[in-house]
Amino acid sequence: MDALLAVAVAEARAGLASGGIPIGAALVGPDGSVWGRGHNRRVQDGDPSAHGETSAFRAAGRRRSYRGTTMVTTLSPCWYCSGLIRQFGITSVLIGECRTFSGGHDWLAENGVSVRILDDPECVSLMTDFIAARPELWFEDIGE
Ligand SMILES: [Zn+2]
C-alpha cells in the first residue's frame, strides 16, 4: 500500500476501534512530512462537521500556505471537504477509493486540483463492512 495512504488507513482503523466511522485522512506537506492526521469523529464527538479531512486539517494547525500539500483520504472527499481543499488551495488529493461513496473529486480535478484515486481494496472493505454492520450510522448524514 502507498505509505501515505497507510497513514490515513491507520486513522480510519483507529476511528472504527473507538466506535466511529472508518474514514481517515492526513495532510502532507510539500516535503512529504505529515502535517496532521485524523479521522471522522461524528460519533465520538457528536459533531457532524468532524470529518476525516477536517480533523487532519485542524491537527496541522495554522500554515502560511498550502501550496504543494496533499490531502490523503481513505474515501472520496464529500462536498464539504472538497470545499475545504479548494478554499485553502491544497494542491493534490490522494484518495483510497470512490466506490462506496463518490464525493467532489471530479469537481476538484476540473478546477485544477491534482487527483489520484488508488482504488485500494482495504479501503473498500473498511467501508463496505462498516455500512453492512452499521447502516444507520452511515446513512445518518450522507444526505440520502
Ligand atoms: Zn467530508
mmCIF file of N, CA and C and ligand atoms in Angstrom:
data_model
loop_
_atom_site.group_PDB
_atom_site.id
_atom_site.type_symbol
_atom_site.label_atom_id
_atom_site.label_comp_id
_atom_site.label_asym_id
_atom_site.label_seq_id
_atom_site.Cartn_x
_atom_site.Cartn_y
_atom_site.Cartn_z
ATOM 1 N N MET A 1 0.847 -1.203 0.000
ATOM 2 C CA MET A 1 0.000 0.000 0.000
ATOM 3 C C MET A 1 0.881 1.252 0.000
ATOM 4 N N ASP A 2 0.411 2.266 -0.661
ATOM 5 C CA ASP A 2 1.075 3.567 -0.641
ATOM 6 C C ASP A 2 1.321 3.987 0.815
ATOM 7 N N ALA A 3 2.540 4.466 1.114
ATOM 8 C CA ALA A 3 2.912 4.769 2.507
ATOM 9 C C ALA A 3 2.040 5.874 3.095
ATOM 10 N N LEU A 4 1.668 6.857 2.280
ATOM 11 C CA LEU A 4 0.819 7.936 2.799
ATOM 12 C C LEU A 4 -0.616 7.454 2.998
ATOM 13 N N LEU A 5 -1.077 6.633 2.081
ATOM 14 C CA LEU A 5 -2.422 6.077 2.272
ATOM 15 C C LEU A 5 -2.459 5.239 3.547
ATOM 16 N N ALA A 6 -1.367 4.559 3.867
ATOM 17 C CA ALA A 6 -1.314 3.732 5.074
ATOM 18 C C ALA A 6 -1.547 4.572 6.335
ATOM 19 N N VAL A 7 -1.091 5.829 6.328
ATOM 20 C CA VAL A 7 -1.330 6.715 7.473
ATOM 21 C C VAL A 7 -2.835 6.976 7.627
ATOM 22 N N ALA A 8 -3.489 7.250 6.507
ATOM 23 C CA ALA A 8 -4.931 7.509 6.535
ATOM 24 C C ALA A 8 -5.706 6.256 6.941
ATOM 25 N N VAL A 9 -5.264 5.096 6.462
ATOM 26 C CA VAL A 9 -5.941 3.837 6.817
ATOM 27 C C VAL A 9 -5.785 3.563 8.308
ATOM 28 N N ALA A 10 -4.606 3.837 8.866
ATOM 29 C CA ALA A 10 -4.400 3.651 10.318
ATOM 30 C C ALA A 10 -5.360 4.550 11.093
ATOM 31 N N GLU A 11 -5.586 5.773 10.603
ATOM 32 C CA GLU A 11 -6.547 6.677 11.248
ATOM 33 C C GLU A 11 -7.971 6.121 11.143
ATOM 34 N N ALA A 12 -8.318 5.605 9.955
ATOM 35 C CA ALA A 12 -9.653 5.030 9.769
ATOM 36 C C ALA A 12 -9.874 3.875 10.743
ATOM 37 N N ARG A 13 -8.856 3.038 10.922
ATOM 38 C CA ARG A 13 -8.975 1.895 11.843
ATOM 39 C C ARG A 13 -9.081 2.372 13.290
ATOM 40 N N ALA A 14 -8.368 3.424 13.638
ATOM 41 C CA ALA A 14 -8.465 3.987 14.994
ATOM 42 C C ALA A 14 -9.880 4.521 15.239
ATOM 43 N N GLY A 15 -10.452 5.158 14.206
ATOM 44 C CA GLY A 15 -11.819 5.663 14.333
ATOM 45 C C GLY A 15 -12.814 4.529 14.519
ATOM 46 N N LEU A 16 -12.639 3.474 13.759
ATOM 47 C CA LEU A 16 -13.517 2.310 13.873
ATOM 48 C C LEU A 16 -13.403 1.692 15.270
ATOM 49 N N ALA A 17 -12.159 1.582 15.761
ATOM 50 C CA ALA A 17 -11.910 0.963 17.071
ATOM 51 C C ALA A 17 -12.534 1.769 18.205
ATOM 52 N N SER A 18 -12.716 3.077 17.986
ATOM 53 C CA SER A 18 -13.325 3.892 19.041
ATOM 54 C C SER A 18 -14.815 4.136 18.780
ATOM 55 N N GLY A 19 -15.411 3.261 17.960
ATOM 56 C CA GLY A 19 -16.859 3.295 17.780
ATOM 57 C C GLY A 19 -17.356 4.231 16.701
ATOM 58 N N GLY A 20 -16.430 4.735 15.881
ATOM 59 C CA GLY A 20 -16.814 5.724 14.881
ATOM 60 C C GLY A 20 -16.838 5.192 13.468
ATOM 61 N N ILE A 21 -16.925 6.127 12.543
ATOM 62 C CA ILE A 21 -16.997 5.836 11.115
ATOM 63 C C ILE A 21 -15.570 5.721 10.579
ATOM 64 N N PRO A 22 -15.253 4.651 9.856
ATOM 65 C CA PRO A 22 -13.852 4.397 9.473
ATOM 66 C C PRO A 22 -13.390 5.187 8.254
ATOM 67 N N ILE A 23 -13.240 6.476 8.441
ATOM 68 C CA ILE A 23 -12.680 7.337 7.398
ATOM 69 C C ILE A 23 -11.518 8.096 8.023
ATOM 70 N N GLY A 24 -10.347 7.959 7.418
ATOM 71 C CA GLY A 24 -9.163 8.615 7.953
ATOM 72 C C GLY A 24 -8.505 9.486 6.902
ATOM 73 N N ALA A 25 -7.688 10.419 7.378
ATOM 74 C CA ALA A 25 -7.041 11.354 6.455
ATOM 75 C C ALA A 25 -5.732 11.851 7.047
ATOM 76 N N ALA A 26 -4.912 12.418 6.163
ATOM 77 C CA ALA A 26 -3.677 13.079 6.586
ATOM 78 C C ALA A 26 -3.407 14.232 5.638
ATOM 79 N N LEU A 27 -2.928 15.334 6.197
ATOM 80 C CA LEU A 27 -2.471 16.445 5.367
ATOM 81 C C LEU A 27 -0.947 16.376 5.335
ATOM 82 N N VAL A 28 -0.416 16.279 4.116
ATOM 83 C CA VAL A 28 1.015 16.054 3.921
ATOM 84 C C VAL A 28 1.647 17.291 3.295
ATOM 85 N N GLY A 29 2.740 17.724 3.874
ATOM 86 C CA GLY A 29 3.420 18.919 3.390
ATOM 87 C C GLY A 29 4.162 18.668 2.087
ATOM 88 N N PRO A 30 4.660 19.740 1.469
ATOM 89 C CA PRO A 30 5.359 19.614 0.186
ATOM 90 C C PRO A 30 6.584 18.701 0.263
ATOM 91 N N ASP A 31 7.194 18.580 1.441
ATOM 92 C CA ASP A 31 8.382 17.731 1.591
ATOM 93 C C ASP A 31 8.025 16.287 1.938
ATOM 94 N N GLY A 32 6.725 15.970 1.969
ATOM 95 C CA GLY A 32 6.301 14.604 2.241
ATOM 96 C C GLY A 32 6.088 14.295 3.709
ATOM 97 N N SER A 33 6.306 15.280 4.579
ATOM 98 C CA SER A 33 6.086 15.034 6.011
ATOM 99 C C SER A 33 4.601 15.214 6.339
ATOM 100 N N VAL A 34 4.135 14.461 7.307
ATOM 101 C CA VAL A 34 2.730 14.530 7.706
ATOM 102 C C VAL A 34 2.539 15.731 8.634
ATOM 103 N N TRP A 35 1.753 16.693 8.182
ATOM 104 C CA TRP A 35 1.477 17.894 8.984
ATOM 105 C C TRP A 35 0.414 17.624 10.042
ATOM 106 N N GLY A 36 -0.558 16.799 9.653
ATOM 107 C CA GLY A 36 -1.642 16.497 10.573
ATOM 108 C C GLY A 36 -2.362 15.259 10.108
ATOM 109 N N ARG A 37 -2.948 14.535 11.046
ATOM 110 C CA ARG A 37 -3.691 13.327 10.691
ATOM 111 C C ARG A 37 -4.906 13.235 11.602
ATOM 112 N N GLY A 38 -5.933 12.557 11.117
ATOM 113 C CA GLY A 38 -7.141 12.454 11.927
ATOM 114 C C GLY A 38 -8.161 11.557 11.267
ATOM 115 N N HIS A 39 -9.279 11.358 11.977
ATOM 116 C CA HIS A 39 -10.347 10.517 11.431
ATOM 117 C C HIS A 39 -11.696 11.144 11.734
ATOM 118 N N ASN A 40 -12.707 10.621 11.052
ATOM 119 C CA ASN A 40 -14.070 11.087 11.279
ATOM 120 C C ASN A 40 -14.426 10.893 12.752
ATOM 121 N N ARG A 41 -14.988 11.941 13.387
ATOM 122 C CA ARG A 41 -15.306 11.891 14.819
ATOM 123 C C ARG A 41 -16.764 12.286 15.085
ATOM 124 N N ARG A 42 -17.617 12.081 14.053
ATOM 125 C CA ARG A 42 -19.035 12.446 14.238
ATOM 126 C C ARG A 42 -19.636 11.748 15.452
ATOM 127 N N VAL A 43 -19.391 10.430 15.565
ATOM 128 C CA VAL A 43 -19.972 9.662 16.668
ATOM 129 C C VAL A 43 -19.276 10.012 17.985
ATOM 130 N N GLN A 44 -17.951 10.001 17.970
ATOM 131 C CA GLN A 44 -17.187 10.200 19.199
ATOM 132 C C GLN A 44 -17.422 11.572 19.811
ATOM 133 N N ASP A 45 -17.507 12.612 18.964
ATOM 134 C CA ASP A 45 -17.629 13.985 19.462
ATOM 135 C C ASP A 45 -19.046 14.545 19.349
ATOM 136 N N GLY A 46 -19.956 13.768 18.728
ATOM 137 C CA GLY A 46 -21.290 14.303 18.485
ATOM 138 C C GLY A 46 -21.241 15.509 17.572
ATOM 139 N N ASP A 47 -20.285 15.492 16.633
ATOM 140 C CA ASP A 47 -20.045 16.659 15.781
ATOM 141 C C ASP A 47 -20.085 16.241 14.315
ATOM 142 N N PRO A 48 -21.187 16.557 13.615
ATOM 143 C CA PRO A 48 -21.294 16.133 12.212
ATOM 144 C C PRO A 48 -20.305 16.824 11.287
ATOM 145 N N SER A 49 -19.606 17.851 11.773
ATOM 146 C CA SER A 49 -18.619 18.520 10.913
ATOM 147 C C SER A 49 -17.208 17.976 11.117
ATOM 148 N N ALA A 50 -17.044 17.000 11.996
ATOM 149 C CA ALA A 50 -15.705 16.451 12.264
ATOM 150 C C ALA A 50 -15.421 15.292 11.311
ATOM 151 N N HIS A 51 -15.118 15.623 10.079
ATOM 152 C CA HIS A 51 -14.796 14.608 9.071
ATOM 153 C C HIS A 51 -13.311 14.244 9.165
ATOM 154 N N GLY A 52 -12.907 13.178 8.472
ATOM 155 C CA GLY A 52 -11.500 12.787 8.481
ATOM 156 C C GLY A 52 -10.599 13.910 8.006
ATOM 157 N N GLU A 53 -11.001 14.521 6.887
ATOM 158 C CA GLU A 53 -10.175 15.573 6.291
ATOM 159 C C GLU A 53 -10.110 16.811 7.195
ATOM 160 N N THR A 54 -11.259 17.206 7.770
ATOM 161 C CA THR A 54 -11.235 18.401 8.628
ATOM 162 C C THR A 54 -10.428 18.119 9.893
ATOM 163 N N SER A 55 -10.502 16.896 10.409
ATOM 164 C CA SER A 55 -9.712 16.549 11.602
ATOM 165 C C SER A 55 -8.219 16.640 11.301
ATOM 166 N N ALA A 56 -7.807 16.103 10.144
ATOM 167 C CA ALA A 56 -6.392 16.170 9.754
ATOM 168 C C ALA A 56 -5.968 17.615 9.531
ATOM 169 N N PHE A 57 -6.858 18.398 8.887
ATOM 170 C CA PHE A 57 -6.561 19.804 8.603
ATOM 171 C C PHE A 57 -6.377 20.589 9.897
ATOM 172 N N ARG A 58 -7.272 20.378 10.859
ATOM 173 C CA ARG A 58 -7.170 21.094 12.142
ATOM 174 C C ARG A 58 -5.916 20.673 12.889
ATOM 175 N N ALA A 59 -5.570 19.395 12.803
ATOM 176 C CA ALA A 59 -4.377 18.906 13.514
ATOM 177 C C ALA A 59 -3.096 19.532 12.964
ATOM 178 N N ALA A 60 -3.142 19.969 11.711
ATOM 179 C CA ALA A 60 -1.953 20.579 11.099
ATOM 180 C C ALA A 60 -1.717 22.003 11.590
ATOM 181 N N GLY A 61 -2.703 22.601 12.227
ATOM 182 C CA GLY A 61 -2.537 23.962 12.756
ATOM 183 C C GLY A 61 -2.514 25.015 11.667
ATOM 184 N N ARG A 62 -2.117 26.224 12.037
ATOM 185 C CA ARG A 62 -2.078 27.337 11.084
ATOM 186 C C ARG A 62 -0.833 27.235 10.219
ATOM 187 N N ARG A 63 -1.025 27.474 8.927
ATOM 188 C CA ARG A 63 0.095 27.412 7.967
ATOM 189 C C ARG A 63 0.016 28.626 7.064
ATOM 190 N N ARG A 64 1.153 29.096 6.624
ATOM 191 C CA ARG A 64 1.188 30.262 5.734
ATOM 192 C C ARG A 64 0.596 29.950 4.374
ATOM 193 N N SER A 65 0.860 28.726 3.905
ATOM 194 C CA SER A 65 0.436 28.369 2.555
ATOM 195 C C SER A 65 0.212 26.862 2.493
ATOM 196 N N TYR A 66 -0.721 26.483 1.639
ATOM 197 C CA TYR A 66 -0.979 25.052 1.432
ATOM 198 C C TYR A 66 -0.517 24.607 0.052
ATOM 199 N N ARG A 67 0.248 25.487 -0.606
ATOM 200 C CA ARG A 67 0.763 25.148 -1.923
ATOM 201 C C ARG A 67 1.693 23.939 -1.796
ATOM 202 N N GLY A 68 1.469 22.964 -2.658
ATOM 203 C CA GLY A 68 2.317 21.779 -2.638
ATOM 204 C C GLY A 68 1.887 20.704 -1.648
ATOM 205 N N THR A 69 0.803 20.966 -0.903
ATOM 206 C CA THR A 69 0.357 19.960 0.064
ATOM 207 C C THR A 69 -0.561 18.939 -0.605
ATOM 208 N N THR A 70 -0.702 17.804 0.057
ATOM 209 C CA THR A 70 -1.590 16.739 -0.410
ATOM 210 C C THR A 70 -2.526 16.338 0.721
ATOM 211 N N MET A 71 -3.825 16.307 0.433
ATOM 212 C CA MET A 71 -4.786 15.736 1.369
ATOM 213 C C MET A 71 -4.948 14.263 1.000
ATOM 214 N N VAL A 72 -4.570 13.400 1.928
ATOM 215 C CA VAL A 72 -4.702 11.958 1.721
ATOM 216 C C VAL A 72 -5.948 11.511 2.470
ATOM 217 N N THR A 73 -6.827 10.802 1.810
ATOM 218 C CA THR A 73 -8.057 10.383 2.472
ATOM 219 C C THR A 73 -8.456 8.988 2.009
ATOM 220 N N THR A 74 -9.022 8.213 2.918
ATOM 221 C CA THR A 74 -9.374 6.836 2.568
ATOM 222 C C THR A 74 -10.570 6.785 1.623
ATOM 223 N N LEU A 75 -11.377 7.858 1.608
ATOM 224 C CA LEU A 75 -12.624 7.853 0.843
ATOM 225 C C LEU A 75 -12.747 9.160 0.074
ATOM 226 N N SER A 76 -13.370 9.104 -1.081
ATOM 227 C CA SER A 76 -13.595 10.312 -1.880
ATOM 228 C C SER A 76 -14.154 11.424 -0.993
ATOM 229 N N PRO A 77 -13.548 12.622 -1.042
ATOM 230 C CA PRO A 77 -13.985 13.698 -0.143
ATOM 231 C C PRO A 77 -15.387 14.201 -0.477
ATOM 232 N N CYS A 78 -16.192 14.385 0.564
ATOM 233 C CA CYS A 78 -17.550 14.927 0.399
ATOM 234 C C CYS A 78 -17.464 16.373 -0.102
ATOM 235 N N TRP A 79 -18.623 16.985 -0.358
ATOM 236 C CA TRP A 79 -18.644 18.368 -0.862
ATOM 237 C C TRP A 79 -18.022 19.330 0.132
ATOM 238 N N TYR A 80 -18.310 19.120 1.386
ATOM 239 C CA TYR A 80 -17.784 19.988 2.448
ATOM 240 C C TYR A 80 -16.253 19.929 2.480
ATOM 241 N N CYS A 81 -15.693 18.741 2.428
ATOM 242 C CA CYS A 81 -14.231 18.608 2.458
ATOM 243 C C CYS A 81 -13.614 19.012 1.118
ATOM 244 N N SER A 82 -14.331 18.786 0.034
ATOM 245 C CA SER A 82 -13.846 19.266 -1.264
ATOM 246 C C SER A 82 -13.779 20.790 -1.252
ATOM 247 N N GLY A 83 -14.749 21.427 -0.622
ATOM 248 C CA GLY A 83 -14.722 22.877 -0.473
ATOM 249 C C GLY A 83 -13.530 23.336 0.342
ATOM 250 N N LEU A 84 -13.219 22.616 1.401
ATOM 251 C CA LEU A 84 -12.053 22.949 2.224
ATOM 252 C C LEU A 84 -10.768 22.869 1.398
ATOM 253 N N ILE A 85 -10.671 21.841 0.586
ATOM 254 C CA ILE A 85 -9.470 21.646 -0.247
ATOM 255 C C ILE A 85 -9.288 22.836 -1.188
ATOM 256 N N ARG A 86 -10.394 23.300 -1.794
ATOM 257 C CA ARG A 86 -10.280 24.451 -2.694
ATOM 258 C C ARG A 86 -10.104 25.756 -1.937
ATOM 259 N N GLN A 87 -10.805 25.902 -0.833
ATOM 260 C CA GLN A 87 -10.720 27.144 -0.060
ATOM 261 C C GLN A 87 -9.275 27.469 0.328
ATOM 262 N N PHE A 88 -8.530 26.429 0.721
ATOM 263 C CA PHE A 88 -7.178 26.663 1.222
ATOM 264 C C PHE A 88 -6.099 26.376 0.185
ATOM 265 N N GLY A 89 -6.503 26.047 -1.032
ATOM 266 C CA GLY A 89 -5.534 25.870 -2.106
ATOM 267 C C GLY A 89 -4.645 24.655 -1.936
ATOM 268 N N ILE A 90 -5.202 23.597 -1.367
ATOM 269 C CA ILE A 90 -4.454 22.338 -1.265
ATOM 270 C C ILE A 90 -4.244 21.811 -2.692
ATOM 271 N N THR A 91 -3.009 21.455 -3.004
ATOM 272 C CA THR A 91 -2.631 21.192 -4.390
ATOM 273 C C THR A 91 -3.126 19.843 -4.915
ATOM 274 N N SER A 92 -3.017 18.816 -4.064
ATOM 275 C CA SER A 92 -3.285 17.451 -4.524
ATOM 276 C C SER A 92 -4.177 16.707 -3.540
ATOM 277 N N VAL A 93 -4.874 15.715 -4.078
ATOM 278 C CA VAL A 93 -5.680 14.826 -3.242
ATOM 279 C C VAL A 93 -5.355 13.396 -3.646
ATOM 280 N N LEU A 94 -5.069 12.592 -2.639
ATOM 281 C CA LEU A 94 -4.814 11.167 -2.850
ATOM 282 C C LEU A 94 -5.948 10.410 -2.165
ATOM 283 N N ILE A 95 -6.690 9.636 -2.944
ATOM 284 C CA ILE A 95 -7.941 9.036 -2.472
ATOM 285 C C ILE A 95 -7.830 7.516 -2.456
ATOM 286 N N GLY A 96 -8.197 6.915 -1.340
ATOM 287 C CA GLY A 96 -8.146 5.459 -1.224
ATOM 288 C C GLY A 96 -9.123 4.780 -2.154
ATOM 289 N N GLU A 97 -10.380 5.260 -2.132
ATOM 290 C CA GLU A 97 -11.377 4.650 -3.020
ATOM 291 C C GLU A 97 -12.565 5.579 -3.185
ATOM 292 N N CYS A 98 -13.298 5.358 -4.293
ATOM 293 C CA CYS A 98 -14.510 6.152 -4.535
ATOM 294 C C CYS A 98 -15.649 5.245 -4.981
ATOM 295 N N ARG A 99 -15.564 3.945 -4.616
ATOM 296 C CA ARG A 99 -16.637 3.003 -4.983
ATOM 297 C C ARG A 99 -17.831 3.116 -4.045
ATOM 298 N N THR A 100 -17.550 3.225 -2.741
ATOM 299 C CA THR A 100 -18.644 3.206 -1.763
ATOM 300 C C THR A 100 -19.269 4.586 -1.587
ATOM 301 N N PHE A 101 -18.536 5.635 -1.980
ATOM 302 C CA PHE A 101 -19.062 6.994 -1.922
ATOM 303 C C PHE A 101 -18.289 7.838 -2.925
ATOM 304 N N SER A 102 -19.023 8.560 -3.763
ATOM 305 C CA SER A 102 -18.384 9.435 -4.722
ATOM 306 C C SER A 102 -18.701 10.868 -4.354
ATOM 307 N N GLY A 103 -17.681 11.594 -3.929
ATOM 308 C CA GLY A 103 -17.873 12.975 -3.494
ATOM 309 C C GLY A 103 -17.503 13.962 -4.576
ATOM 310 N N GLY A 104 -16.627 14.897 -4.238
ATOM 311 C CA GLY A 104 -16.340 16.006 -5.141
ATOM 312 C C GLY A 104 -15.067 15.868 -5.936
ATOM 313 N N HIS A 105 -14.554 14.636 -6.103
ATOM 314 C CA HIS A 105 -13.231 14.535 -6.735
ATOM 315 C C HIS A 105 -13.221 14.961 -8.206
ATOM 316 N N ASP A 106 -14.321 14.722 -8.949
ATOM 317 C CA ASP A 106 -14.351 15.185 -10.344
ATOM 318 C C ASP A 106 -14.341 16.716 -10.401
ATOM 319 N N TRP A 107 -15.113 17.318 -9.525
ATOM 320 C CA TRP A 107 -15.167 18.788 -9.428
ATOM 321 C C TRP A 107 -13.792 19.349 -9.072
ATOM 322 N N LEU A 108 -13.095 18.696 -8.158
ATOM 323 C CA LEU A 108 -11.746 19.146 -7.794
ATOM 324 C C LEU A 108 -10.822 19.072 -9.006
ATOM 325 N N ALA A 109 -10.855 17.948 -9.722
ATOM 326 C CA ALA A 109 -9.985 17.776 -10.888
ATOM 327 C C ALA A 109 -10.293 18.831 -11.951
ATOM 328 N N GLU A 110 -11.594 19.110 -12.152
ATOM 329 C CA GLU A 110 -11.987 20.126 -13.137
ATOM 330 C C GLU A 110 -11.486 21.516 -12.759
ATOM 331 N N ASN A 111 -11.194 21.716 -11.482
ATOM 332 C CA ASN A 111 -10.756 23.018 -11.003
ATOM 333 C C ASN A 111 -9.278 23.052 -10.651
ATOM 334 N N GLY A 112 -8.521 22.154 -11.245
ATOM 335 C CA GLY A 112 -7.070 22.265 -11.185
ATOM 336 C C GLY A 112 -6.395 21.546 -10.038
ATOM 337 N N VAL A 113 -7.164 20.826 -9.220
ATOM 338 C CA VAL A 113 -6.548 20.038 -8.152
ATOM 339 C C VAL A 113 -6.080 18.714 -8.754
ATOM 340 N N SER A 114 -4.876 18.303 -8.392
ATOM 341 C CA SER A 114 -4.349 17.035 -8.870
ATOM 342 C C SER A 114 -4.990 15.908 -8.057
ATOM 343 N N VAL A 115 -5.730 15.029 -8.729
ATOM 344 C CA VAL A 115 -6.487 13.974 -8.049
ATOM 345 C C VAL A 115 -5.958 12.612 -8.464
ATOM 346 N N ARG A 116 -5.648 11.797 -7.490
ATOM 347 C CA ARG A 116 -5.217 10.418 -7.759
ATOM 348 C C ARG A 116 -6.092 9.482 -6.945
ATOM 349 N N ILE A 117 -6.690 8.507 -7.604
ATOM 350 C CA ILE A 117 -7.556 7.533 -6.927
ATOM 351 C C ILE A 117 -6.882 6.174 -7.001
ATOM 352 N N LEU A 118 -6.639 5.568 -5.829
ATOM 353 C CA LEU A 118 -5.848 4.339 -5.793
ATOM 354 C C LEU A 118 -6.712 3.086 -5.913
ATOM 355 N N ASP A 119 -8.020 3.209 -5.685
ATOM 356 C CA ASP A 119 -8.922 2.054 -5.711
ATOM 357 C C ASP A 119 -8.358 0.919 -4.854
ATOM 358 N N ASP A 120 -8.069 1.245 -3.617
ATOM 359 C CA ASP A 120 -7.411 0.317 -2.697
ATOM 360 C C ASP A 120 -8.437 -0.647 -2.077
ATOM 361 N N PRO A 121 -8.197 -1.961 -2.194
ATOM 362 C CA PRO A 121 -9.190 -2.923 -1.705
ATOM 363 C C PRO A 121 -9.409 -2.867 -0.187
ATOM 364 N N GLU A 122 -8.387 -2.502 0.574
ATOM 365 C CA GLU A 122 -8.562 -2.402 2.031
ATOM 366 C C GLU A 122 -9.501 -1.241 2.383
ATOM 367 N N CYS A 123 -9.352 -0.140 1.669
ATOM 368 C CA CYS A 123 -10.251 0.998 1.899
ATOM 369 C C CYS A 123 -11.687 0.633 1.534
ATOM 370 N N VAL A 124 -11.852 -0.102 0.427
ATOM 371 C CA VAL A 124 -13.196 -0.514 0.016
ATOM 372 C C VAL A 124 -13.809 -1.413 1.083
ATOM 373 N N SER A 125 -13.047 -2.383 1.582
ATOM 374 C CA SER A 125 -13.628 -3.318 2.551
ATOM 375 C C SER A 125 -13.895 -2.645 3.897
ATOM 376 N N LEU A 126 -13.085 -1.670 4.269
ATOM 377 C CA LEU A 126 -13.376 -0.916 5.504
ATOM 378 C C LEU A 126 -14.780 -0.325 5.447
ATOM 379 N N MET A 127 -15.111 0.291 4.318
ATOM 380 C CA MET A 127 -16.416 0.943 4.190
ATOM 381 C C MET A 127 -17.548 -0.044 3.965
ATOM 382 N N THR A 128 -17.335 -1.050 3.104
ATOM 383 C CA THR A 128 -18.450 -1.983 2.840
ATOM 384 C C THR A 128 -18.779 -2.778 4.110
ATOM 385 N N ASP A 129 -17.759 -3.173 4.865
ATOM 386 C CA ASP A 129 -18.017 -3.893 6.129
ATOM 387 C C ASP A 129 -18.757 -2.990 7.112
ATOM 388 N N PHE A 130 -18.334 -1.730 7.178
ATOM 389 C CA PHE A 130 -18.957 -0.804 8.122
ATOM 390 C C PHE A 130 -20.408 -0.511 7.740
ATOM 391 N N ILE A 131 -20.654 -0.258 6.455
ATOM 392 C CA ILE A 131 -22.016 0.068 6.010
ATOM 393 C C ILE A 131 -22.939 -1.124 6.251
ATOM 394 N N ALA A 132 -22.421 -2.349 6.054
ATOM 395 C CA ALA A 132 -23.232 -3.544 6.306
ATOM 396 C C ALA A 132 -23.536 -3.701 7.786
ATOM 397 N N ALA A 133 -22.553 -3.359 8.640
ATOM 398 C CA ALA A 133 -22.711 -3.563 10.083
ATOM 399 C C ALA A 133 -23.516 -2.440 10.736
ATOM 400 N N ARG A 134 -23.319 -1.204 10.284
ATOM 401 C CA ARG A 134 -23.938 -0.036 10.935
ATOM 402 C C ARG A 134 -24.580 0.900 9.918
ATOM 403 N N PRO A 135 -25.547 0.390 9.138
ATOM 404 C CA PRO A 135 -26.125 1.252 8.086
ATOM 405 C C PRO A 135 -26.739 2.533 8.648
ATOM 406 N N GLU A 136 -27.313 2.459 9.843
ATOM 407 C CA GLU A 136 -27.974 3.655 10.402
ATOM 408 C C GLU A 136 -26.965 4.772 10.657
ATOM 409 N N LEU A 137 -25.744 4.394 11.041
ATOM 410 C CA LEU A 137 -24.713 5.414 11.271
ATOM 411 C C LEU A 137 -24.249 6.032 9.959
ATOM 412 N N TRP A 138 -24.045 5.177 8.957
ATOM 413 C CA TRP A 138 -23.558 5.689 7.677
ATOM 414 C C TRP A 138 -24.603 6.583 7.024
ATOM 415 N N PHE A 139 -25.880 6.162 7.034
ATOM 416 C CA PHE A 139 -26.898 6.923 6.310
ATOM 417 C C PHE A 139 -27.458 8.092 7.135
ATOM 418 N N GLU A 140 -26.940 8.265 8.363
ATOM 419 C CA GLU A 140 -27.417 9.366 9.204
ATOM 420 C C GLU A 140 -27.197 10.730 8.554
ATOM 421 N N ASP A 141 -26.022 10.928 7.956
ATOM 422 C CA ASP A 141 -25.754 12.279 7.428
ATOM 423 C C ASP A 141 -25.214 12.266 6.006
ATOM 424 N N ILE A 142 -25.444 11.158 5.312
ATOM 425 C CA ILE A 142 -24.914 11.077 3.959
ATOM 426 C C ILE A 142 -25.784 11.874 2.991
ATOM 427 N N GLY A 143 -26.968 12.276 3.481
ATOM 428 C CA GLY A 143 -27.814 13.131 2.670
ATOM 429 C C GLY A 143 -28.693 12.355 1.707
ATOM 430 N N GLU A 144 -28.977 11.083 2.010
ATOM 431 C CA GLU A 144 -29.843 10.272 1.145
ATOM 432 C C GLU A 144 -31.052 9.805 1.934
HETATM 433 ZN ZN ZN B 1 -16.075 15.349 4.388
#
